[in-house]
mmCIF file of C-alpha atoms in Angstrom:
data_model
loop_
_atom_site.group_PDB
_atom_site.id
_atom_site.type_symbol
_atom_site.label_atom_id
_atom_site.label_comp_id
_atom_site.label_asym_id
_atom_site.label_seq_id
_atom_site.Cartn_x
_atom_site.Cartn_y
_atom_site.Cartn_z
ATOM 1 C CA MET A 1 28.092 -31.464 -17.811
ATOM 2 C CA SER A 2 25.959 -33.978 -18.419
ATOM 3 C CA ILE A 3 23.998 -36.580 -16.878
ATOM 4 C CA ALA A 4 22.533 -40.003 -17.514
ATOM 5 C CA PRO A 5 18.662 -40.173 -17.845
ATOM 6 C CA TYR A 6 19.012 -42.296 -14.725
ATOM 7 C CA GLY A 7 21.040 -43.093 -11.476
ATOM 8 C CA ASN A 8 21.781 -43.697 -7.806
ATOM 9 C CA LEU A 9 23.068 -43.244 -5.109
ATOM 10 C CA GLN A 10 22.861 -45.481 -2.297
ATOM 11 C CA GLY A 11 24.270 -45.215 1.469
ATOM 12 C CA GLY A 12 23.092 -47.935 3.958
ATOM 13 C CA ASN A 13 19.344 -48.552 3.709
ATOM 14 C CA LEU A 14 18.682 -45.509 1.774
ATOM 15 C CA LEU A 15 18.526 -45.195 -2.450
ATOM 16 C CA ILE A 16 18.275 -42.139 -3.516
ATOM 17 C CA LYS A 17 17.910 -42.333 -7.719
ATOM 18 C CA LEU A 18 18.142 -39.316 -10.045
ATOM 19 C CA LYS A 19 16.049 -38.787 -12.903
ATOM 20 C CA LYS A 20 16.219 -35.584 -15.432
ATOM 21 C CA SER A 21 13.367 -34.265 -15.426
ATOM 22 C CA PRO A 22 12.165 -31.080 -17.209
ATOM 23 C CA GLN A 23 12.502 -28.588 -14.558
ATOM 24 C CA GLY A 24 15.521 -30.256 -13.642
ATOM 25 C CA ILE A 25 16.628 -33.213 -11.630
ATOM 26 C CA ASP A 26 14.615 -34.555 -9.132
ATOM 27 C CA LEU A 27 16.193 -36.804 -6.717
ATOM 28 C CA ILE A 28 14.058 -40.212 -5.054
ATOM 29 C CA HIS A 29 14.023 -41.431 -2.272
ATOM 30 C CA MET A 30 13.653 -44.303 -1.427
ATOM 31 C CA PRO A 31 14.646 -47.914 1.331
ATOM 32 C CA ALA A 32 17.155 -49.668 -0.748
ATOM 33 C CA ASN A 33 15.309 -53.202 0.041
ATOM 34 C CA THR A 34 12.627 -52.409 -1.565
ATOM 35 C CA TYR A 35 14.399 -50.925 -4.753
ATOM 36 C CA LYS A 36 16.609 -54.776 -4.766
ATOM 37 C CA GLN A 37 13.001 -56.583 -3.893
ATOM 38 C CA GLY A 38 11.385 -54.671 -7.090
ATOM 39 C CA ILE A 39 14.529 -55.609 -9.118
ATOM 40 C CA GLY A 40 14.428 -59.039 -8.109
ATOM 41 C CA PHE A 41 10.725 -58.664 -9.544
ATOM 42 C CA VAL A 42 11.764 -57.686 -12.696
ATOM 43 C CA LYS A 43 13.919 -60.629 -13.383
ATOM 44 C CA ARG A 44 12.093 -63.092 -12.240
ATOM 45 C CA LEU A 45 9.351 -62.432 -14.752
ATOM 46 C CA TYR A 46 11.560 -62.367 -17.278
ATOM 47 C CA MET A 47 11.991 -65.081 -18.717
ATOM 48 C CA PRO A 48 8.827 -66.634 -18.166
ATOM 49 C CA ARG A 49 7.757 -63.402 -20.296
ATOM 50 C CA VAL A 50 10.543 -64.147 -22.880
ATOM 51 C CA PHE A 51 9.511 -67.883 -23.469
ATOM 52 C CA GLY A 52 5.614 -67.356 -22.691
ATOM 53 C CA SER A 53 5.944 -64.928 -25.459
ATOM 54 C CA GLY A 54 8.045 -66.541 -28.048
ATOM 55 C CA LEU A 55 5.680 -70.003 -27.592
ATOM 56 C CA GLY A 56 2.315 -67.983 -27.841
ATOM 57 C CA ALA A 57 3.386 -66.146 -30.927
ATOM 58 C CA ILE A 58 4.661 -69.669 -32.700
ATOM 59 C CA SER A 59 0.815 -70.577 -31.692
ATOM 60 C CA MET A 60 -0.949 -67.789 -33.150
ATOM 61 C CA ALA A 61 1.219 -68.190 -36.469
ATOM 62 C CA ALA A 62 -0.505 -70.656 -37.405
ATOM 63 C CA VAL A 63 -3.890 -69.236 -37.428
ATOM 64 C CA LEU A 64 -2.421 -65.907 -39.457
ATOM 65 C CA GLN A 65 -1.160 -68.747 -41.555
ATOM 66 C CA SER A 66 -4.415 -70.650 -42.204
ATOM 67 C CA LEU A 67 -5.892 -66.923 -42.776
ATOM 68 C CA GLY A 68 -3.101 -65.523 -45.348
ATOM 69 C CA HIS A 69 -2.697 -62.284 -42.871
ATOM 70 C CA ALA A 70 -0.492 -59.378 -44.903
ATOM 71 C CA TRP A 71 3.222 -58.977 -44.044
ATOM 72 C CA TYR A 72 3.005 -56.544 -41.443
ATOM 73 C CA TRP A 73 0.865 -58.275 -39.090
ATOM 74 C CA TRP A 74 3.476 -60.838 -38.843
ATOM 75 C CA LEU A 75 5.752 -58.026 -38.155
ATOM 76 C CA LEU A 76 3.958 -57.024 -36.029
ATOM 77 C CA LEU A 77 3.738 -60.388 -34.101
ATOM 78 C CA PHE A 78 7.307 -60.963 -34.000
ATOM 79 C CA ILE A 79 7.686 -57.513 -31.959
ATOM 80 C CA ASN A 80 5.296 -58.257 -29.650
ATOM 81 C CA GLY A 81 6.937 -62.413 -29.538
ATOM 82 C CA PHE A 82 10.113 -62.032 -29.446
ATOM 83 C CA VAL A 83 11.320 -57.924 -28.916
ATOM 84 C CA TRP A 84 8.768 -56.675 -26.581
ATOM 85 C CA PRO A 85 9.867 -59.055 -23.627
ATOM 86 C CA HIS A 86 13.665 -57.811 -24.286
ATOM 87 C CA VAL A 87 12.281 -54.010 -24.076
ATOM 88 C CA ALA A 88 9.774 -54.366 -20.938
ATOM 89 C CA PHE A 89 12.812 -55.847 -19.413
ATOM 90 C CA THR A 90 14.603 -52.841 -20.039
ATOM 91 C CA LEU A 91 12.291 -50.562 -19.353
ATOM 92 C CA SER A 92 11.589 -51.501 -15.389
ATOM 93 C CA ARG A 93 15.140 -52.644 -15.304
ATOM 94 C CA TYR A 94 15.877 -49.181 -15.584
ATOM 95 C CA ALA A 95 12.796 -47.730 -13.910
ATOM 96 C CA VAL A 96 12.736 -45.781 -11.119
ATOM 97 C CA LYS A 97 10.480 -47.519 -9.310
ATOM 98 C CA PRO A 98 11.098 -51.462 -10.883
ATOM 99 C CA TYR A 99 8.154 -53.060 -9.430
ATOM 100 C CA ASP A 100 5.347 -50.531 -10.032
ATOM 101 C CA ALA A 101 7.294 -50.654 -13.778
ATOM 102 C CA GLU A 102 6.635 -54.010 -13.794
ATOM 103 C CA ILE A 103 3.271 -54.927 -12.680
ATOM 104 C CA ARG A 104 2.170 -51.744 -15.735
ATOM 105 C CA ASN A 105 4.100 -54.185 -18.041
ATOM 106 C CA LEU A 106 2.016 -56.888 -16.582
ATOM 107 C CA LYS A 107 -1.247 -55.010 -17.907
ATOM 108 C CA LEU A 108 0.202 -54.360 -21.090
ATOM 109 C CA ASP A 109 0.935 -58.051 -21.843
ATOM 110 C CA SER A 110 -3.117 -58.242 -21.278
ATOM 111 C CA LEU A 111 -2.974 -55.628 -23.782
ATOM 112 C CA PHE A 112 -0.960 -56.676 -26.167
ATOM 113 C CA ALA A 113 -2.258 -60.701 -26.345
ATOM 114 C CA ALA A 114 -6.087 -60.189 -26.037
ATOM 115 C CA PHE A 115 -5.795 -57.731 -28.346
ATOM 116 C CA TRP A 116 -4.833 -60.880 -30.751
ATOM 117 C CA LEU A 117 -8.246 -62.166 -30.803
ATOM 118 C CA PRO A 118 -9.838 -60.833 -32.996
ATOM 119 C CA ILE A 119 -6.844 -60.752 -35.291
ATOM 120 C CA MET A 120 -7.315 -64.700 -35.498
ATOM 121 C CA HIS A 121 -11.022 -64.494 -35.627
ATOM 122 C CA PHE A 122 -11.339 -65.392 -32.369
ATOM 123 C CA ASN A 123 -9.935 -68.908 -32.977
ATOM 124 C CA LEU A 124 -10.738 -70.947 -29.964
ATOM 125 C CA LEU A 125 -8.101 -72.859 -28.851
ATOM 126 C CA PRO A 126 -5.173 -69.488 -29.436
ATOM 127 C CA SER A 127 -7.571 -67.816 -27.484
ATOM 128 C CA ILE A 128 -8.279 -69.658 -24.563
ATOM 129 C CA LEU A 129 -4.539 -69.974 -24.052
ATOM 130 C CA ILE A 130 -4.416 -66.754 -24.490
ATOM 131 C CA VAL A 131 -6.772 -65.512 -21.711
ATOM 132 C CA ALA A 132 -6.061 -68.624 -19.240
ATOM 133 C CA TRP A 133 -2.341 -67.576 -19.522
ATOM 134 C CA MET A 134 -2.578 -63.915 -19.248
ATOM 135 C CA SER A 135 -4.970 -64.923 -15.937
ATOM 136 C CA PHE A 136 -2.841 -67.394 -14.452
ATOM 137 C CA ASN A 137 0.402 -64.413 -14.557
ATOM 138 C CA ASN A 138 -1.627 -62.114 -13.461
ATOM 139 C CA ILE A 139 -3.248 -63.657 -10.497
ATOM 140 C CA SER A 140 0.952 -65.254 -9.491
ATOM 141 C CA ALA A 141 2.176 -61.898 -9.810
ATOM 142 C CA GLY A 142 -0.223 -59.657 -8.310
ATOM 143 C CA GLY A 143 -3.398 -62.056 -7.040
ATOM 144 C CA GLY A 144 -6.712 -60.694 -7.371
ATOM 145 C CA LYS A 145 -6.453 -57.458 -8.304
ATOM 146 C CA LEU A 146 -3.974 -57.584 -10.792
ATOM 147 C CA PHE A 147 -5.759 -60.616 -12.399
ATOM 148 C CA VAL A 148 -9.206 -57.911 -12.384
ATOM 149 C CA ARG A 149 -7.199 -55.038 -13.980
ATOM 150 C CA GLY A 150 -5.761 -57.917 -16.282
ATOM 151 C CA LEU A 151 -9.429 -58.750 -17.762
ATOM 152 C CA THR A 152 -9.850 -54.980 -17.906
ATOM 153 C CA MET A 153 -6.492 -54.733 -20.080
ATOM 154 C CA MET A 154 -7.880 -58.024 -21.991
ATOM 155 C CA LEU A 155 -11.155 -56.187 -23.185
ATOM 156 C CA ALA A 156 -9.310 -53.081 -23.832
ATOM 157 C CA GLY A 157 -6.935 -55.244 -26.697
ATOM 158 C CA ILE A 158 -10.268 -57.066 -27.840
ATOM 159 C CA VAL A 159 -11.900 -53.636 -28.103
ATOM 160 C CA VAL A 160 -8.389 -51.839 -30.257
ATOM 161 C CA GLY A 161 -8.422 -55.161 -32.183
ATOM 162 C CA CYS A 162 -11.891 -55.313 -33.267
ATOM 163 C CA LEU A 163 -11.839 -51.444 -33.963
ATOM 164 C CA ILE A 164 -8.241 -51.806 -36.315
ATOM 165 C CA TYR A 165 -8.828 -55.219 -37.965
ATOM 166 C CA GLY A 166 -12.960 -55.591 -37.710
ATOM 167 C CA LEU A 167 -15.170 -58.477 -35.727
ATOM 168 C CA GLN A 168 -14.830 -61.429 -37.549
ATOM 169 C CA PHE A 169 -15.503 -65.100 -36.033
ATOM 170 C CA ASN A 170 -13.756 -68.753 -37.110
ATOM 171 C CA ILE A 171 -13.163 -70.101 -34.090
ATOM 172 C CA GLU A 172 -13.135 -74.096 -35.248
ATOM 173 C CA PRO A 173 -9.368 -74.659 -35.030
ATOM 174 C CA SER A 174 -7.838 -76.886 -37.316
ATOM 175 C CA LEU A 175 -5.499 -79.992 -36.779
ATOM 176 C CA THR A 176 -2.524 -77.791 -37.495
ATOM 177 C CA HIS A 177 -3.402 -75.117 -34.941
ATOM 178 C CA MET A 178 -3.745 -77.596 -32.209
ATOM 179 C CA TYR A 179 -0.409 -78.558 -33.522
ATOM 180 C CA ALA A 180 1.286 -75.043 -32.764
ATOM 181 C CA ALA A 181 -0.598 -74.587 -29.716
ATOM 182 C CA VAL A 182 1.010 -77.808 -28.174
ATOM 183 C CA PRO A 183 4.182 -76.132 -27.164
ATOM 184 C CA VAL A 184 2.595 -73.390 -25.222
ATOM 185 C CA LEU A 185 0.239 -76.820 -23.896
ATOM 186 C CA LEU A 186 3.287 -78.334 -22.918
ATOM 187 C CA ILE A 187 6.503 -76.819 -22.408
ATOM 188 C CA TYR A 188 5.099 -73.749 -20.843
ATOM 189 C CA PRO A 189 3.844 -75.155 -17.898
ATOM 190 C CA LEU A 190 6.806 -77.354 -17.344
ATOM 191 C CA PHE A 191 9.339 -74.323 -17.917
ATOM 192 C CA LEU A 192 6.920 -72.595 -15.292
ATOM 193 C CA GLY A 193 7.249 -75.477 -12.952
ATOM 194 C CA TYR A 194 11.087 -75.398 -12.911
ATOM 195 C CA VAL A 195 11.131 -71.072 -12.427
ATOM 196 C CA THR A 196 8.776 -71.781 -9.700
ATOM 197 C CA TYR A 197 10.983 -75.374 -7.679
ATOM 198 C CA ASN A 198 14.038 -72.739 -8.028
ATOM 199 C CA LEU A 199 12.193 -70.054 -6.504
ATOM 200 C CA SER A 200 10.825 -71.828 -3.540
ATOM 201 C CA ARG A 201 13.989 -73.619 -3.368
ATOM 202 C CA ARG A 202 16.020 -69.957 -3.018
ATOM 203 C CA LEU A 203 12.939 -69.684 -0.229
ATOM 204 C CA ARG A 204 13.850 -72.408 1.811
ATOM 205 C CA VAL A 205 17.229 -70.743 1.633
ATOM 206 C CA GLN A 206 16.369 -67.696 2.395
ATOM 207 C CA ARG A 207 14.265 -68.961 5.849
ATOM 208 C CA HIS A 208 17.193 -70.555 6.746
ATOM 209 C CA LYS A 209 19.065 -67.593 6.861
ATOM 210 C CA LEU A 210 16.612 -65.766 8.998
ATOM 211 C CA ASP A 211 15.980 -67.964 10.724
ATOM 212 C CA ARG A 212 19.517 -68.504 11.607
ATOM 213 C CA ALA A 213 19.624 -64.928 11.987
ATOM 214 C CA SER A 214 17.292 -64.556 14.264
ATOM 215 C CA ARG A 215 18.716 -66.953 16.737
ATOM 216 C CA LEU A 216 21.698 -64.841 16.873
ATOM 217 C CA ASP A 217 24.000 -61.569 18.276
ATOM 218 C CA SER A 218 24.623 -59.607 14.873
ATOM 219 C CA LEU A 219 27.949 -58.443 16.867
ATOM 220 C CA THR A 220 29.585 -61.559 18.600
ATOM 221 C CA GLN A 221 27.323 -64.303 15.574
ATOM 222 C CA LEU A 222 26.396 -66.085 18.780
ATOM 223 C CA TYR A 223 23.398 -67.341 19.801
ATOM 224 C CA ASN A 224 21.377 -64.437 21.249
ATOM 225 C CA ARG A 225 20.314 -64.254 24.674
ATOM 226 C CA HIS A 226 16.129 -65.389 24.448
ATOM 227 C CA TYR A 227 17.968 -68.669 21.830
ATOM 228 C CA TRP A 228 19.992 -69.152 24.122
ATOM 229 C CA GLU A 229 17.537 -69.557 27.143
ATOM 230 C CA GLU A 230 15.534 -72.080 25.244
ATOM 231 C CA LEU A 231 18.676 -74.228 25.015
ATOM 232 C CA VAL A 232 18.612 -73.919 28.549
ATOM 233 C CA SER A 233 15.666 -74.735 29.144
ATOM 234 C CA SER A 234 15.665 -77.537 26.955
ATOM 235 C CA GLU A 235 18.252 -78.868 28.861
ATOM 236 C CA HIS A 236 16.935 -78.587 32.355
ATOM 237 C CA ILE A 237 14.216 -80.996 31.052
ATOM 238 C CA LYS A 238 16.196 -83.185 29.941
ATOM 239 C CA CYS A 239 18.307 -83.246 33.251
ATOM 240 C CA GLU A 240 15.031 -83.217 35.492
ATOM 241 C CA ARG A 241 13.670 -86.080 33.516
ATOM 242 C CA HIS A 242 16.835 -88.401 33.059
ATOM 243 C CA ASN A 243 18.760 -86.889 35.667
ATOM 244 C CA TYR A 244 21.454 -85.871 33.226
ATOM 245 C CA LYS A 245 24.363 -83.191 34.784
ATOM 246 C CA ALA A 246 24.649 -79.810 33.618
ATOM 247 C CA SER A 247 25.785 -76.659 34.026
ATOM 248 C CA ILE A 248 25.760 -72.880 33.420
ATOM 249 C CA VAL A 249 28.915 -70.544 33.537
ATOM 250 C CA LEU A 250 27.853 -66.768 33.375
ATOM 251 C CA ILE A 251 31.497 -64.784 32.391
ATOM 252 C CA ASP A 252 31.091 -60.714 32.519
ATOM 253 C CA ILE A 253 34.044 -58.375 31.579
ATOM 254 C CA ASP A 254 35.089 -56.791 35.041
ATOM 255 C CA GLY A 255 35.176 -52.748 34.284
ATOM 256 C CA PHE A 256 34.098 -52.654 30.709
ATOM 257 C CA LYS A 257 31.840 -49.211 30.545
ATOM 258 C CA GLN A 258 35.917 -48.304 31.429
ATOM 259 C CA VAL A 259 36.847 -49.912 27.904
ATOM 260 C CA ASN A 260 34.322 -48.175 25.929
ATOM 261 C CA ASP A 261 34.461 -44.752 27.906
ATOM 262 C CA LYS A 262 37.934 -44.987 27.200
ATOM 263 C CA PHE A 263 38.871 -46.867 23.845
ATOM 264 C CA GLY A 264 35.381 -45.825 22.659
ATOM 265 C CA HIS A 265 32.496 -48.605 21.813
ATOM 266 C CA MET A 266 34.068 -49.591 18.209
ATOM 267 C CA ALA A 267 36.863 -50.628 20.125
ATOM 268 C CA GLY A 268 34.544 -52.280 23.030
ATOM 269 C CA ASP A 269 32.985 -54.174 20.238
ATOM 270 C CA LYS A 270 36.403 -55.245 18.883
ATOM 271 C CA ALA A 271 37.125 -56.533 22.780
ATOM 272 C CA LEU A 272 34.020 -58.530 22.765
ATOM 273 C CA GLN A 273 34.226 -59.785 19.518
ATOM 274 C CA MET A 274 37.956 -61.308 20.329
ATOM 275 C CA VAL A 275 36.498 -62.247 23.914
ATOM 276 C CA ALA A 276 33.982 -64.467 22.407
ATOM 277 C CA SER A 277 35.904 -66.323 19.834
ATOM 278 C CA CYS A 278 38.404 -66.925 22.758
ATOM 279 C CA ILE A 279 35.997 -69.015 24.782
ATOM 280 C CA GLN A 280 34.265 -70.241 21.631
ATOM 281 C CA GLU A 281 37.645 -72.418 20.781
ATOM 282 C CA ASN A 282 38.220 -73.332 24.246
ATOM 283 C CA ILE A 283 34.779 -75.269 24.753
ATOM 284 C CA ARG A 284 33.661 -78.685 23.112
ATOM 285 C CA GLN A 285 31.772 -78.896 20.120
ATOM 286 C CA CYS A 286 28.468 -79.885 22.369
ATOM 287 C CA ASP A 287 28.566 -76.731 24.477
ATOM 288 C CA GLU A 288 25.757 -73.998 23.543
ATOM 289 C CA LEU A 289 27.794 -70.390 24.240
ATOM 290 C CA GLY A 290 25.330 -67.326 23.950
ATOM 291 C CA ARG A 291 26.302 -63.428 24.711
ATOM 292 C CA TYR A 292 24.288 -63.396 27.915
ATOM 293 C CA ALA A 293 23.901 -59.073 28.106
ATOM 294 C CA GLY A 294 25.751 -56.240 27.511
ATOM 295 C CA GLU A 295 29.387 -58.007 28.414
ATOM 296 C CA GLU A 296 28.289 -61.136 29.686
ATOM 297 C CA PHE A 297 28.690 -64.253 28.099
ATOM 298 C CA GLY A 298 26.657 -67.511 29.150
ATOM 299 C CA ILE A 299 28.192 -71.045 28.690
ATOM 300 C CA LEU A 300 25.413 -74.139 28.961
ATOM 301 C CA LEU A 301 28.044 -77.524 29.560
ATOM 302 C CA THR A 302 26.158 -80.459 28.854
ATOM 303 C CA ASP A 303 27.271 -84.145 31.248
ATOM 304 C CA THR A 304 29.536 -81.562 32.989
ATOM 305 C CA SER A 305 29.573 -81.583 36.773
ATOM 306 C CA GLY A 306 30.115 -77.884 38.937
ATOM 307 C CA TYR A 307 33.725 -78.505 39.917
ATOM 308 C CA GLN A 308 34.246 -79.724 35.921
ATOM 309 C CA ALA A 309 32.498 -76.328 35.054
ATOM 310 C CA LEU A 310 35.003 -74.460 37.700
ATOM 311 C CA THR A 311 38.254 -75.875 36.131
ATOM 312 C CA LEU A 312 37.000 -74.892 32.573
ATOM 313 C CA ALA A 313 36.068 -71.633 33.690
ATOM 314 C CA SER A 314 39.504 -71.343 35.754
ATOM 315 C CA LYS A 315 41.491 -72.184 31.928
ATOM 316 C CA LEU A 316 38.896 -69.433 30.637
ATOM 317 C CA ARG A 317 39.788 -67.192 32.927
ATOM 318 C CA HIS A 318 43.379 -67.482 32.421
ATOM 319 C CA LYS A 319 43.288 -67.436 28.652
ATOM 320 C CA ILE A 320 40.747 -64.232 28.776
ATOM 321 C CA ASN A 321 43.639 -62.827 31.004
ATOM 322 C CA SER A 322 46.242 -63.560 28.207
ATOM 323 C CA LEU A 323 44.435 -62.232 25.094
ATOM 324 C CA LEU A 324 46.277 -58.788 23.736
ATOM 325 C CA ILE A 325 44.014 -56.692 22.340
ATOM 326 C CA PRO A 326 45.127 -54.206 19.731
ATOM 327 C CA ALA A 327 41.721 -52.135 19.769
ATOM 328 C CA ILE A 328 42.369 -51.629 23.222
ATOM 329 C CA GLU A 329 46.116 -50.728 22.983
ATOM 330 C CA GLY A 330 46.568 -54.185 24.541
ATOM 331 C CA SER A 331 45.697 -53.989 27.995
ATOM 332 C CA HIS A 332 44.113 -56.624 29.700
ATOM 333 C CA LEU A 333 40.878 -57.954 30.497
ATOM 334 C CA GLN A 334 40.172 -59.362 32.996
ATOM 335 C CA VAL A 335 36.451 -61.660 34.096
ATOM 336 C CA THR A 336 34.380 -62.296 36.833
ATOM 337 C CA ILE A 337 32.697 -66.189 36.995
ATOM 338 C CA GLY A 338 30.254 -67.700 38.266
ATOM 339 C CA VAL A 339 28.829 -71.076 38.037
ATOM 340 C CA ALA A 340 25.737 -73.027 39.112
ATOM 341 C CA GLU A 341 25.130 -76.916 38.315
ATOM 342 C CA TYR A 342 21.790 -78.541 37.538
ATOM 343 C CA SER A 343 19.847 -79.463 41.014
ATOM 344 C CA ALA A 344 16.801 -81.106 41.203
ATOM 345 C CA THR A 345 15.708 -78.253 43.567
ATOM 346 C CA GLN A 346 15.565 -76.245 40.216
ATOM 347 C CA MET A 347 11.689 -76.297 39.385
ATOM 348 C CA GLU A 348 12.334 -73.899 36.266
ATOM 349 C CA TYR A 349 15.015 -73.224 33.877
ATOM 350 C CA ASN A 350 14.746 -69.624 36.104
ATOM 351 C CA ASP A 351 15.880 -70.651 39.010
ATOM 352 C CA TRP A 352 19.024 -72.535 37.498
ATOM 353 C CA LEU A 353 19.711 -69.396 36.226
ATOM 354 C CA THR A 354 19.411 -67.546 39.462
ATOM 355 C CA GLN A 355 21.848 -69.876 41.089
ATOM 356 C CA ALA A 356 24.419 -68.926 38.141
ATOM 357 C CA ASP A 357 23.593 -65.095 38.187
ATOM 358 C CA GLN A 358 23.917 -64.893 42.165
ATOM 359 C CA ALA A 359 27.030 -66.655 41.807
ATOM 360 C CA LEU A 360 28.272 -64.244 39.886
ATOM 361 C CA ALA A 361 27.342 -61.537 42.226
ATOM 362 C CA ASP A 362 29.179 -63.860 44.880
ATOM 363 C CA ALA A 363 32.454 -63.623 42.710
ATOM 364 C CA LYS A 364 32.251 -60.106 42.696
ATOM 365 C CA LYS A 365 31.843 -59.225 46.358
ATOM 366 C CA LEU A 366 35.115 -60.899 46.008
ATOM 367 C CA GLY A 367 36.705 -58.616 43.747
ATOM 368 C CA ARG A 368 37.737 -58.439 40.244
ATOM 369 C CA ASN A 369 38.872 -61.587 38.353
ATOM 370 C CA GLN A 370 37.416 -63.893 40.754
ATOM 371 C CA ILE A 371 35.140 -66.878 40.579
ATOM 372 C CA ALA A 372 32.258 -68.839 42.826
ATOM 373 C CA LEU A 373 30.510 -71.923 42.291
ATOM 374 C CA ALA A 374 26.412 -71.279 43.626
ATOM 375 C CA ALA A 375 25.932 -73.734 46.503
ATOM 376 C CA GLY A 376 24.423 -76.917 45.549
#
């Protein structure tokens, strides 16, 4: 039986990497999100490295040509400029820890780039570009820590280049060298700007998703209690300032603990989802529906009197009573409902909610499947 050098098994939030070692197979555990973030980091740096290395090689080629370097330097430049980016991507893509591997590749970028400074006799323009862009890449990818490490690697690259080639200086750039540097000066910054724009756009989308997720209940996809109460608070202020009318409806599923005990929590979750959908389908778009507690839902009805809210509550009770829920073997659910209209005596939005809670409690005292309106 053979096994690939690397493999992975993912379950839930855990990623198990399989790595072949001389002693056998090592199991390396890491959070799945950490691995995905590392892969994302590797992919984001792939195209900038391809463009930067390629354009940098073109700029350095003009200096090599003017200095009359031998063919093997040209081959090495081709490998560094056009082959290394793909090798670096592959090494990081299939690494056990992609992020760490990519940080290592960024250090190697600095080492390889600075190696060419002695080979180019420290020609001023391409040398400045190499140091500047390597430093920029390191700061943007890893902050000050990677910047310092990158400088160390560049010094090491210069030392290695001097040991192999020798130390010579010809810092005056020619007109050809300046023309060859134009792609690095113009095209590469434009490309980085485009990459940065795409990244910022994706971050905006992600922030929007996170913001939305923070407002929603994960099971029912309704507003969670915290955000729904914010909406109630905002509506309370509007009613107080402009003498608007509005009502709160609290709906509690009767005997829901018995549903969970008899059919299981998965079936109970399915029942909650169906009840949430039923309520959502029978209210207006301007009304705000949230999951107030475990089996309790809250509706904020704008421009609605208490008696109008009672009519809606009666309709919702009938709709929920009629629901056929396969997960609980067709058993019918009953609901108790409390209604409270906004009143000027409610100094805070919590007073409004308290009245709705009291109406719900009064309805429960009457038995199951009842509706009560808070006293105005």
